[in-house]
């Protein structure tokens, strides 16, 4: 019996992206990967409503690697997913969680737990960013609105990652990191040329 079976009622409440019923061909995978990539770049352009002007990005050096876009609903990027994955890997490798990742059932419990933890870390990280003043609302009445926008953006990233993993090429995390790094290189190159 898996040590995570007690969480099965929670797993059933969380929606999941279904795997394709037939094997996807190259063009179908390419289409899904390109669609998710375009959607990711569109989402990086949606600003946070209620954010005070002049907010400073304290994590600018990590922003491309965390696939986030400061001041947009994707400010958290892949941070919650990566944090959840690291915590679970540490728990499994230290045998605090008794899981055999070669077993299909345990692997599915691991992935479901990772999604639950990602959601928990999403709420935690969004709250910390806003309540500690890293993302300053225009006034106090926008605090909850900012947190909710960050949570929604991170939840979208969690599900986009799942779509890429099941319908596209590779993992969404890798795709978003590559997109963020490429975007940073392009912006940096053109800003040097502009100066």
Coordinates of N, CA, C and O in Angstrom, one line a residue:
X1 N 0.8 -1.2 0.0 CA 0.0 0.0 0.0 C 0.9 1.2 0.0 O 1.8 1.4 0.8
X2 N 0.6 2.2 -0.9 CA 1.3 3.4 -1.0 C 1.0 4.3 0.2 O -0.1 4.4 0.7
X3 N 2.1 5.1 0.6 CA 1.9 6.0 1.7 C 1.1 7.2 1.3 O 0.7 8.0 2.2
X4 N 0.8 7.3 0.0 CA 0.0 8.5 -0.4 C -1.5 8.1 -0.7 O -2.2 9.0 -1.2
X5 N -1.9 6.9 -0.5 CA -3.3 6.5 -0.8 C -4.3 7.3 0.0 O -5.4 7.4 -0.4
X6 N -3.9 7.8 1.2 CA -4.8 8.5 2.0 C -5.2 9.8 1.3 O -6.2 10.4 1.7
X7 N -4.4 10.3 0.4 CA -4.7 11.5 -0.4 C -5.6 11.3 -1.6 O -6.0 12.3 -2.3
X8 N -6.0 10.1 -1.8 CA -6.8 9.8 -3.0 C -8.1 10.6 -3.1 O -8.4 11.0 -4.2
X9 N -8.8 10.8 -2.0 CA -10.0 11.7 -2.2 C -9.7 13.1 -2.7 O -10.5 13.7 -3.5
X10 N -8.5 13.6 -2.3 CA -8.1 14.9 -2.8 C -7.7 14.8 -4.3 O -8.1 15.7 -5.1
X11 N -7.0 13.8 -4.6 CA -6.6 13.6 -6.0 C -7.8 13.6 -7.0 O -7.8 14.1 -8.1
X12 N -9.0 13.0 -6.5 CA -10.2 12.9 -7.4 C -10.8 14.3 -7.5 O -11.5 14.5 -8.5
X13 N -10.6 15.2 -6.6 CA -11.2 16.6 -6.7 C -10.4 17.5 -7.7 O -11.0 18.4 -8.2
X14 N -9.2 17.2 -8.0 CA -8.4 18.0 -8.8 C -8.4 17.6 -10.3 O -8.2 16.4 -10.6
X15 N -8.8 18.5 -11.2 CA -9.0 18.1 -12.6 C -7.6 17.8 -13.2 O -6.6 18.2 -12.7
X16 N -7.6 16.9 -14.2 CA -6.4 16.5 -14.8 C -6.6 16.5 -16.3 O -7.7 16.4 -16.8
X17 N -5.5 16.7 -17.0 CA -5.5 16.6 -18.5 C -5.4 15.1 -18.9 O -4.5 14.4 -18.4
X18 N -6.3 14.7 -19.7 CA -6.3 13.3 -20.1 C -5.3 13.1 -21.2 O -5.0 13.9 -22.0
X19 N -4.7 11.9 -21.1 CA -3.7 11.5 -22.2 C -4.5 11.2 -23.5 O -5.6 10.8 -23.4
X20 N -3.8 11.4 -24.6 CA -4.5 11.1 -25.9 C -4.8 9.6 -25.9 O -4.0 8.7 -25.4
X21 N -5.9 9.2 -26.6 CA -6.3 7.8 -26.6 C -5.5 7.0 -27.7 O -5.3 5.8 -27.6
X22 N -5.0 7.8 -28.7 CA -4.2 7.1 -29.7 C -2.8 7.8 -29.7 O -2.7 8.9 -29.3
X23 N -1.9 7.2 -30.3 CA -0.5 7.7 -30.4 C -0.5 9.0 -31.3 O -0.9 8.9 -32.4
X24 N 0.0 10.1 -30.8 CA 0.0 11.3 -31.5 C 1.2 11.3 -32.5 O 2.3 10.8 -32.2
X25 N 0.9 11.8 -33.7 CA 2.0 11.9 -34.7 C 2.8 13.2 -34.5 O 2.5 14.0 -33.7
X26 N 3.9 13.3 -35.2 CA 4.8 14.4 -35.1 C 4.1 15.8 -35.2 O 4.3 16.7 -34.4
X27 N 3.3 15.9 -36.3 CA 2.6 17.2 -36.6 C 1.6 17.5 -35.5 O 1.5 18.7 -35.1
X28 N 0.9 16.5 -34.9 CA 0.0 16.8 -33.8 C 0.7 17.3 -32.6 O 0.3 18.3 -31.9
X29 N 1.8 16.7 -32.3 CA 2.6 17.1 -31.1 C 3.2 18.5 -31.3 O 3.2 19.3 -30.4
X30 N 3.7 18.7 -32.6 CA 4.2 20.0 -32.9 C 3.2 21.1 -32.8 O 3.4 22.2 -32.2
X31 N 1.9 20.8 -33.2 CA 0.8 21.8 -33.1 C 0.5 22.1 -31.7 O 0.4 23.3 -31.3
X32 N 0.4 21.1 -30.8 CA 0.1 21.3 -29.4 C 1.3 22.1 -28.7 O 1.0 23.0 -27.9
X33 N 2.5 21.8 -29.0 CA 3.6 22.5 -28.4 C 3.7 23.9 -28.8 O 3.9 24.8 -28.0
X34 N 3.5 24.2 -30.1 CA 3.5 25.6 -30.6 C 2.3 26.4 -30.0 O 2.5 27.5 -29.6
X35 N 1.1 25.7 -29.9 CA 0.0 26.4 -29.4 C 0.2 26.8 -27.9 O -0.1 27.9 -27.5
X36 N 0.8 25.9 -27.1 CA 1.1 26.2 -25.7 C 2.1 27.3 -25.6 O 2.0 28.2 -24.8
X37 N 3.1 27.3 -26.5 CA 4.2 28.3 -26.5 C 3.6 29.7 -26.8 O 3.9 30.6 -26.1
X38 N 2.7 29.8 -27.8 CA 2.1 31.0 -28.1 C 1.2 31.5 -26.9 O 1.3 32.7 -26.5
X39 N 0.5 30.6 -26.4 CA -0.4 30.9 -25.2 C 0.5 31.4 -24.0 O 0.1 32.4 -23.3
X40 N 1.6 30.8 -23.8 CA 2.5 31.2 -22.7 C 3.0 32.7 -23.0 O 2.9 33.5 -22.0
X41 N 3.4 33.0 -24.2 CA 3.8 34.3 -24.5 C 2.7 35.4 -24.4 O 2.9 36.5 -23.9
X42 N 1.5 35.0 -24.7 CA 0.3 35.9 -24.6 C 0.1 36.1 -23.1 O -0.1 37.3 -22.7
X43 N 0.1 35.1 -22.3 CA -0.1 35.3 -20.8 C 1.0 36.1 -20.2 O 0.7 36.8 -19.2
X44 N 2.2 36.1 -20.7 CA 3.2 36.9 -20.1 C 3.0 38.4 -20.3 O 3.6 39.3 -19.7
X45 N 2.0 38.7 -21.2 CA 1.7 40.1 -21.5 C 0.5 40.7 -20.8 O 0.2 41.8 -20.9
X46 N -0.2 39.8 -20.0 CA -1.3 40.2 -19.3 C -0.9 40.8 -17.9 O -0.4 40.0 -17.1
X47 N -1.0 42.1 -17.7 CA -0.5 42.7 -16.5 C -1.4 42.4 -15.3 O -2.6 42.1 -15.4
X48 N -0.8 42.5 -14.1 CA -1.5 42.3 -12.9 C -2.3 43.5 -12.6 O -1.8 44.6 -12.6
X49 N -3.6 43.4 -12.4 CA -4.5 44.5 -12.1 C -4.4 44.8 -10.6 O -4.4 44.0 -9.7
X50 N -4.1 46.1 -10.4 CA -4.0 46.6 -9.0 C -2.6 46.7 -8.5 O -2.3 47.0 -7.3
X51 N -1.6 46.4 -9.3 CA -0.2 46.5 -8.9 C 0.3 47.9 -9.0 O 0.0 48.6 -10.0
X52 N 0.9 48.4 -7.9 CA 1.4 49.8 -7.9 C 2.4 50.0 -8.9 O 3.3 49.1 -9.2
X53 N 2.4 51.1 -9.6 CA 3.5 51.4 -10.6 C 4.8 51.6 -9.9 O 4.9 52.0 -8.7
X54 N 5.8 51.2 -10.6 CA 7.2 51.4 -10.1 C 7.6 50.2 -9.2 O 8.6 50.3 -8.5
X55 N 6.9 49.1 -9.2 CA 7.3 47.9 -8.5 C 8.6 47.4 -9.0 O 8.9 47.4 -10.2
X56 N 9.4 47.0 -8.1 CA 10.8 46.5 -8.4 C 10.9 45.0 -8.3 O 10.4 44.4 -7.4
X57 N 11.4 44.4 -9.4 CA 11.5 42.9 -9.4 C 12.8 42.5 -8.6 O 13.9 42.6 -9.1
X58 N 12.5 41.9 -7.4 CA 13.6 41.5 -6.5 C 14.3 40.2 -7.1 O 15.4 39.9 -6.7
X59 N 13.6 39.5 -7.9 CA 14.1 38.2 -8.4 C 14.4 38.3 -9.9 O 14.3 37.3 -10.6
X60 N 14.8 39.5 -10.4 CA 15.0 39.7 -11.8 C 16.1 38.7 -12.4 O 15.9 38.2 -13.5
X61 N 17.1 38.4 -11.6 CA 18.2 37.5 -12.1 C 17.7 36.1 -12.3 O 18.2 35.4 -13.2
X62 N 16.7 35.7 -11.6 CA 16.1 34.3 -11.7 C 14.9 34.3 -12.7 O 14.4 33.2 -12.9
X63 N 14.4 35.4 -13.1 CA 13.1 35.4 -13.8 C 13.1 34.6 -15.1 O 12.1 33.8 -15.3
X64 N 14.1 34.6 -15.9 CA 14.1 33.8 -17.1 C 14.2 32.3 -16.8 O 13.5 31.5 -17.4
X65 N 15.0 31.9 -15.8 CA 15.1 30.5 -15.5 C 13.8 30.0 -14.8 O 13.4 28.8 -15.0
X66 N 13.1 30.9 -14.1 CA 11.8 30.4 -13.5 C 10.7 30.6 -14.4 O 9.5 30.4 -14.0
X67 N 10.9 31.0 -15.7 CA 9.9 31.1 -16.7 C 8.7 32.0 -16.3 O 7.6 31.8 -16.6
X68 N 9.1 33.1 -15.5 CA 8.1 34.0 -15.1 C 8.2 35.4 -15.8 O 9.2 35.6 -16.5
X69 N 7.2 36.2 -15.7 CA 7.3 37.5 -16.3 C 6.8 38.5 -15.3 O 5.6 38.5 -15.0
X70 N 7.7 39.3 -14.7 CA 7.3 40.1 -13.5 C 6.3 41.1 -14.0 O 6.3 41.7 -15.0
X71 N 5.3 41.3 -13.1 CA 4.2 42.2 -13.3 C 3.1 41.6 -14.1 O 2.0 42.3 -14.3
X72 N 3.2 40.4 -14.6 CA 2.1 39.8 -15.4 C 1.5 38.7 -14.5 O 2.0 38.4 -13.4
X73 N 0.4 38.1 -15.0 CA -0.2 37.0 -14.2 C 0.7 35.8 -14.1 O 0.5 34.9 -13.2
X74 N 1.8 35.7 -14.9 CA 2.8 34.6 -14.8 C 4.0 35.0 -14.0 O 5.1 34.5 -14.2
X75 N 3.8 35.9 -13.1 CA 5.0 36.3 -12.2 C 5.6 35.1 -11.5 O 6.8 35.1 -11.4
X76 N 4.8 34.2 -11.0 CA 5.4 33.1 -10.3 C 6.1 32.1 -11.2 O 6.9 31.3 -10.8
X77 N 5.7 32.0 -12.5 CA 6.3 31.1 -13.4 C 6.2 29.7 -13.0 O 5.1 29.2 -12.5
X78 N 7.2 28.9 -13.1 CA 7.2 27.5 -12.8 C 7.7 27.3 -11.3 O 7.9 26.1 -10.9
X79 N 7.9 28.3 -10.6 CA 8.4 28.2 -9.2 C 7.6 27.2 -8.4 O 8.2 26.3 -7.7
X80 N 6.3 27.3 -8.3 CA 5.6 26.3 -7.5 C 5.7 24.9 -7.9 O 5.8 23.9 -7.1
X81 N 5.8 24.6 -9.2 CA 5.9 23.3 -9.8 C 7.3 22.7 -9.4 O 7.4 21.6 -8.9
X82 N 8.3 23.5 -9.6 CA 9.7 23.1 -9.2 C 9.9 22.9 -7.7 O 10.5 21.9 -7.3
X83 N 9.3 23.8 -6.9 CA 9.4 23.6 -5.5 C 8.7 22.3 -5.0 O 9.3 21.5 -4.2
X84 N 7.5 22.1 -5.6 CA 6.8 20.8 -5.2 C 7.6 19.6 -5.6 O 7.7 18.6 -4.9
X85 N 8.2 19.6 -6.8 CA 9.0 18.5 -7.3 C 10.2 18.2 -6.5 O 10.5 17.1 -6.1
X86 N 10.9 19.3 -6.1 CA 12.1 19.1 -5.2 C 11.7 18.5 -3.9 O 12.4 17.6 -3.4
X87 N 10.7 19.1 -3.2 CA 10.3 18.6 -1.9 C 9.9 17.1 -2.0 O 10.3 16.3 -1.2
X88 N 9.1 16.7 -3.0 CA 8.7 15.3 -3.2 C 9.9 14.4 -3.4 O 10.0 13.3 -2.9
X89 N 10.8 14.8 -4.3 CA 12.0 14.0 -4.6 C 12.8 13.8 -3.3 O 13.3 12.7 -3.1
X90 N 12.9 14.9 -2.5 CA 13.7 14.7 -1.3 C 13.0 13.7 -0.3 O 13.7 12.9 0.3
X91 N 11.7 13.8 -0.3 CA 10.9 12.9 0.6 C 11.0 11.4 0.2 O 11.2 10.5 1.0
X92 N 11.0 11.2 -1.2 CA 11.1 9.9 -1.7 C 12.5 9.3 -1.6 O 12.7 8.2 -1.1
X93 N 13.5 10.1 -1.9 CA 14.9 9.7 -1.9 C 15.4 9.4 -0.4 O 16.2 8.6 -0.2
X94 N 14.8 10.1 0.5 CA 15.2 9.9 1.9 C 14.3 8.9 2.6 O 14.4 8.6 3.8
X95 N 13.5 8.2 1.8 CA 12.6 7.1 2.3 C 11.6 7.6 3.3 O 11.1 6.8 4.1
X96 N 11.3 8.9 3.4 CA 10.2 9.4 4.3 C 8.9 9.1 3.6 O 7.9 9.0 4.3
X97 N 8.9 9.0 2.3 CA 7.7 8.5 1.6 C 8.0 7.2 1.0 O 9.0 7.1 0.2
X98 N 7.2 6.2 1.3 CA 7.5 4.9 0.8 C 6.8 4.7 -0.6 O 5.7 4.3 -0.7
X99 N 7.6 5.0 -1.7 CA 7.0 4.9 -3.0 C 8.0 4.2 -3.9 O 9.2 4.4 -3.8
X100 N 7.5 3.4 -4.8 CA 8.3 2.7 -5.8 C 8.0 3.3 -7.1 O 6.9 3.0 -7.7
X101 N 8.8 4.2 -7.6 CA 8.4 5.0 -8.8 C 8.5 4.1 -10.1 O 8.1 4.6 -11.1
X102 N 8.9 2.9 -10.0 CA 8.8 2.0 -11.1 C 7.4 1.4 -11.2 O 7.0 0.9 -12.3
X103 N 6.6 1.5 -10.2 CA 5.2 1.0 -10.1 C 4.3 2.1 -10.7 O 4.4 3.3 -10.4
X104 N 3.4 1.7 -11.6 CA 2.5 2.6 -12.3 C 1.6 3.3 -11.2 O 1.5 4.5 -11.3
X105 N 1.1 2.6 -10.3 CA 0.2 3.2 -9.2 C 1.0 4.2 -8.4 O 0.5 5.3 -8.2
X106 N 2.2 3.9 -7.9 CA 3.0 4.8 -7.1 C 3.4 6.0 -7.9 O 3.4 7.1 -7.4
X107 N 3.7 5.8 -9.2 CA 4.1 6.9 -10.0 C 2.9 7.9 -10.2 O 3.1 9.1 -10.2
X108 N 1.7 7.3 -10.4 CA 0.6 8.2 -10.6 C 0.2 8.9 -9.3 O -0.1 10.1 -9.3
X109 N 0.4 8.2 -8.1 CA 0.3 8.9 -6.8 C 1.3 10.1 -6.6 O 1.0 11.1 -6.1
X110 N 2.5 9.8 -7.1 CA 3.6 10.8 -7.0 C 3.2 12.0 -7.8 O 3.3 13.2 -7.4
X111 N 2.7 11.8 -9.1 CA 2.4 12.9 -9.9 C 1.2 13.7 -9.4 O 1.1 14.9 -9.5
X112 N 0.2 13.0 -8.9 CA -1.0 13.7 -8.3 C -0.6 14.5 -7.1 O -1.1 15.6 -6.9
X113 N 0.3 13.9 -6.2 CA 0.7 14.6 -5.0 C 1.5 15.9 -5.4 O 1.4 16.9 -4.8
X114 N 2.3 15.7 -6.5 CA 3.1 16.9 -7.0 C 2.2 18.0 -7.4 O 2.4 19.2 -7.1
X115 N 1.1 17.6 -8.1 CA 0.1 18.7 -8.5 C -0.5 19.3 -7.3 O -0.7 20.6 -7.2
X116 N -0.9 18.5 -6.3 CA -1.5 19.1 -5.1 C -0.5 20.0 -4.4 O -0.9 21.1 -4.0
X117 N 0.7 19.6 -4.2 CA 1.7 20.4 -3.6 C 2.0 21.7 -4.4 O 2.2 22.7 -3.8
X118 N 2.0 21.5 -5.7 CA 2.2 22.7 -6.6 C 1.1 23.8 -6.3 O 1.4 25.0 -6.3
X119 N -0.1 23.3 -6.1 CA -1.2 24.2 -5.9 C -1.0 24.9 -4.5 O -1.2 26.1 -4.3
X120 N -0.6 24.1 -3.5 CA -0.4 24.6 -2.2 C 0.8 25.7 -2.2 O 0.6 26.8 -1.7
X121 N 1.9 25.3 -2.9 CA 3.0 26.3 -3.0 C 2.6 27.5 -3.8 O 3.1 28.6 -3.6
X122 N 1.7 27.4 -4.8 CA 1.2 28.5 -5.6 C 0.5 29.5 -4.6 O 0.8 30.7 -4.7
X123 N -0.4 29.0 -3.8 CA -1.1 29.9 -2.9 C -0.1 30.6 -1.9 O -0.1 31.8 -1.6
X124 N 0.8 29.7 -1.4 CA 1.8 30.2 -0.4 C 2.7 31.3 -1.1 O 2.9 32.4 -0.5
X125 N 3.3 31.0 -2.2 CA 4.3 31.9 -2.9 C 3.6 33.2 -3.3 O 4.1 34.3 -3.1
X126 N 2.3 33.1 -3.8 CA 1.6 34.3 -4.2 C 1.3 35.2 -2.9 O 1.5 36.4 -3.0
X127 N 0.9 34.6 -1.9 CA 0.7 35.3 -0.6 C 1.9 36.0 -0.1 O 1.9 37.1 0.3
X128 N 3.0 35.2 -0.1 CA 4.3 35.8 0.4 C 4.7 37.0 -0.4 O 5.1 38.0 0.1
X129 N 4.7 36.9 -1.8 CA 5.1 38.0 -2.6 C 4.3 39.2 -2.4 O 4.9 40.3 -2.3
X130 N 3.0 39.1 -2.2 CA 2.2 40.3 -2.0 C 2.2 40.8 -0.6 O 2.4 42.0 -0.3
X131 N 2.1 39.9 0.4 CA 2.1 40.3 1.8 C 3.4 40.8 2.3 O 3.5 41.6 3.3
X132 N 4.6 40.4 1.7 CA 5.9 41.0 2.1 C 6.3 42.2 1.4 O 7.3 42.8 1.7
X133 N 5.5 42.7 0.5 CA 5.7 43.9 -0.2 C 6.6 43.8 -1.5 O 7.0 44.8 -2.1
X134 N 6.9 42.6 -1.9 CA 7.6 42.4 -3.2 C 6.7 42.8 -4.4 O 7.2 43.3 -5.4
X135 N 5.4 42.6 -4.3 CA 4.4 43.1 -5.2 C 3.4 43.9 -4.4 O 2.6 43.5 -3.7
X136 N 3.6 45.2 -4.6 CA 2.8 46.2 -3.8 C 1.5 46.6 -4.5 O 1.5 47.0 -5.7
X137 N 0.4 46.3 -3.8 CA -0.9 46.7 -4.4 C -1.1 48.3 -4.4 O -0.4 48.9 -3.6
X138 N -1.9 48.8 -5.3 CA -2.2 50.2 -5.3 C -2.6 50.7 -3.9 O -2.2 51.7 -3.4
X139 N -3.6 49.9 -3.3 CA -3.9 50.1 -1.9 C -4.3 48.8 -1.3 O -4.4 47.8 -2.0
X140 N -4.6 48.8 0.0 CA -4.9 47.5 0.7 C -6.0 46.7 0.1 O -6.1 45.5 0.3
X141 N -7.0 47.4 -0.5 CA -8.1 46.7 -1.0 C -7.8 45.8 -2.2 O -8.6 44.9 -2.6
X142 N -6.6 45.9 -2.8 CA -6.2 45.1 -4.0 C -5.3 43.9 -3.6 O -4.9 43.2 -4.4
X143 N -5.0 43.8 -2.3 CA -4.2 42.7 -1.9 C -4.7 41.3 -2.3 O -4.0 40.5 -2.9
X144 N -5.9 41.0 -2.0 CA -6.5 39.7 -2.3 C -6.6 39.5 -3.8 O -6.4 38.5 -4.3
X145 N -6.9 40.6 -4.5 CA -7.1 40.6 -6.0 C -5.7 40.2 -6.6 O -5.6 39.4 -7.5
X146 N -4.6 40.8 -6.1 CA -3.3 40.5 -6.6 C -3.0 39.0 -6.4 O -2.5 38.3 -7.2
X147 N -3.2 38.5 -5.1 CA -2.9 37.1 -4.8 C -3.7 36.2 -5.7 O -3.2 35.2 -6.2
X148 N -5.0 36.5 -5.9 CA -5.8 35.6 -6.8 C -5.3 35.6 -8.2 O -5.3 34.5 -8.8
X149 N -4.9 36.7 -8.7 CA -4.4 36.7 -10.1 C -3.1 35.9 -10.2 O -2.9 35.2 -11.2
X150 N -2.2 36.0 -9.2 CA -1.0 35.2 -9.2 C -1.3 33.7 -9.2 O -0.7 32.9 -9.8
X151 N -2.3 33.4 -8.3 CA -2.7 31.9 -8.2 C -3.3 31.4 -9.5 O -2.9 30.3 -10.0
X152 N -4.1 32.2 -10.1 CA -4.7 31.8 -11.4 C -3.6 31.6 -12.5 O -3.6 30.6 -13.2
X153 N -2.7 32.6 -12.5 CA -1.6 32.4 -13.5 C -0.8 31.2 -13.3 O -0.4 30.5 -14.3
X154 N -0.4 30.9 -12.0 CA 0.4 29.7 -11.7 C -0.4 28.4 -12.0 O 0.2 27.4 -12.5
X155 N -1.7 28.4 -11.7 CA -2.5 27.3 -12.0 C -2.6 27.0 -13.5 O -2.5 25.8 -14.0
X156 N -2.7 28.1 -14.3 CA -2.7 27.9 -15.8 C -1.3 27.3 -16.2 O -1.3 26.4 -17.1
X157 N -0.2 27.7 -15.6 CA 1.1 27.2 -16.0 C 1.1 25.7 -15.6 O 1.7 24.9 -16.4
X158 N 0.6 25.3 -14.5 CA 0.6 23.9 -14.1 C -0.2 23.0 -15.1 O 0.3 22.0 -15.5
X159 N -1.3 23.5 -15.6 CA -2.1 22.8 -16.6 C -1.5 22.8 -18.0 O -1.5 21.9 -18.7
X160 N -0.8 24.0 -18.3 CA -0.1 24.0 -19.6 C 1.0 23.0 -19.6 O 1.3 22.4 -20.6
X161 N 1.7 22.9 -18.5 CA 2.8 22.0 -18.4 C 2.3 20.5 -18.6 O 2.9 19.7 -19.3
X162 N 1.1 20.3 -18.0 CA 0.5 18.9 -18.2 C 0.1 18.7 -19.6 O 0.3 17.5 -20.1
X163 N -0.4 19.7 -20.3 CA -0.8 19.5 -21.7 C 0.4 19.2 -22.6 O 0.4 18.3 -23.4
X164 N 1.5 19.9 -22.4 CA 2.7 19.7 -23.1 C 3.2 18.3 -22.9 O 3.6 17.6 -23.8
X165 N 3.3 17.9 -21.6 CA 3.8 16.6 -21.2 C 3.0 15.4 -21.9 O 3.5 14.4 -22.2
X166 N 1.7 15.6 -22.0 CA 0.8 14.5 -22.5 C 0.5 14.6 -24.0 O 0.4 13.6 -24.7
X167 N 0.5 15.8 -24.5 CA 0.1 16.0 -25.9 C 1.2 16.6 -26.8 O 1.1 16.5 -28.1
X168 N 2.3 17.2 -26.2 CA 3.3 17.8 -27.0 C 4.6 17.1 -26.9 O 4.7 15.9 -26.6
X169 N 5.7 17.8 -27.1 CA 7.1 17.3 -27.0 C 7.7 17.7 -25.6 O 7.6 18.8 -25.2
X170 N 8.2 16.7 -24.9 CA 9.0 16.9 -23.7 C 8.1 17.4 -22.6 O 6.9 16.9 -22.4
X171 N 8.6 18.3 -21.8 CA 7.9 18.8 -20.6 C 7.6 20.3 -20.8 O 8.4 21.0 -21.4
X172 N 6.5 20.8 -20.2 CA 6.2 22.2 -20.3 C 7.2 23.0 -19.6 O 7.6 24.1 -20.0
X173 N 7.7 22.5 -18.4 CA 8.7 23.2 -17.7 C 9.9 23.5 -18.5 O 10.4 24.6 -18.6
X174 N 10.4 22.5 -19.2 CA 11.6 22.7 -20.1 C 11.3 23.7 -21.2 O 12.1 24.6 -21.6
X175 N 10.1 23.6 -21.8 CA 9.7 24.5 -22.8 C 9.6 26.0 -22.3 O 10.1 26.9 -23.0
X176 N 9.0 26.2 -21.1 CA 8.8 27.5 -20.6 C 10.2 28.1 -20.2 O 10.4 29.3 -20.4
X177 N 11.1 27.3 -19.7 CA 12.4 27.8 -19.3 C 13.2 28.2 -20.6 O 13.7 29.3 -20.7
X178 N 13.1 27.4 -21.6 CA 13.8 27.7 -22.9 C 13.2 29.0 -23.5 O 13.9 29.8 -24.0
X179 N 11.8 29.1 -23.4 CA 11.2 30.3 -24.0 C 11.6 31.5 -23.2 O 11.9 32.6 -23.8
X180 N 11.7 31.4 -21.9 CA 12.1 32.6 -21.0 C 13.5 33.0 -21.3 O 13.8 34.2 -21.4
X181 N 14.4 32.0 -21.4 CA 15.8 32.3 -21.7 C 16.0 32.9 -23.1 O 16.7 33.9 -23.2
X182 N 15.3 32.4 -24.1 CA 15.4 32.9 -25.4 C 14.8 34.3 -25.5 O 15.4 35.2 -26.1
X183 N 13.7 34.6 -24.8 CA 13.1 35.9 -24.7 C 14.1 36.9 -24.1 O 14.3 38.0 -24.5
X184 N 14.8 36.5 -23.0 CA 15.7 37.3 -22.3 C 16.9 37.7 -23.2 O 17.4 38.8 -23.2
X185 N 17.4 36.7 -24.0 CA 18.5 36.9 -24.9 C 18.1 37.9 -26.0 O 18.8 38.8 -26.3
X186 N 16.9 37.7 -26.5 CA 16.4 38.5 -27.6 C 16.2 40.0 -27.1 O 16.7 40.9 -27.8
X187 N 15.6 40.1 -26.0 CA 15.4 41.5 -25.4 C 16.7 42.1 -25.1 O 16.9 43.3 -25.4
X188 N 17.6 41.3 -24.5 CA 19.0 41.9 -24.2 C 19.7 42.3 -25.4 O 20.4 43.3 -25.5
X189 N 19.7 41.5 -26.5 CA 20.4 41.8 -27.7 C 19.8 43.0 -28.4 O 20.6 43.9 -28.8
X190 N 18.5 43.2 -28.5 CA 17.9 44.3 -29.1 C 18.1 45.6 -28.3 O 18.1 46.7 -28.8
X191 N 18.1 45.4 -26.9 CA 18.3 46.7 -26.1 C 19.7 47.2 -26.2 O 19.9 48.4 -26.2
X192 N 20.7 46.3 -26.5 CA 22.1 46.7 -26.7 C 22.2 47.4 -28.0 O 22.8 48.4 -28.2
X193 N 21.5 46.8 -29.0 CA 21.6 47.4 -30.4 C 20.9 48.8 -30.4 O 21.2 49.7 -31.1
X194 N 19.8 48.9 -29.6 CA 19.1 50.2 -29.5 C 19.8 51.3 -28.9 O 19.7 52.4 -29.2
X195 N 20.7 50.9 -27.9 CA 21.5 51.9 -27.1 C 22.6 52.5 -28.0 O 22.9 53.1 -28.7

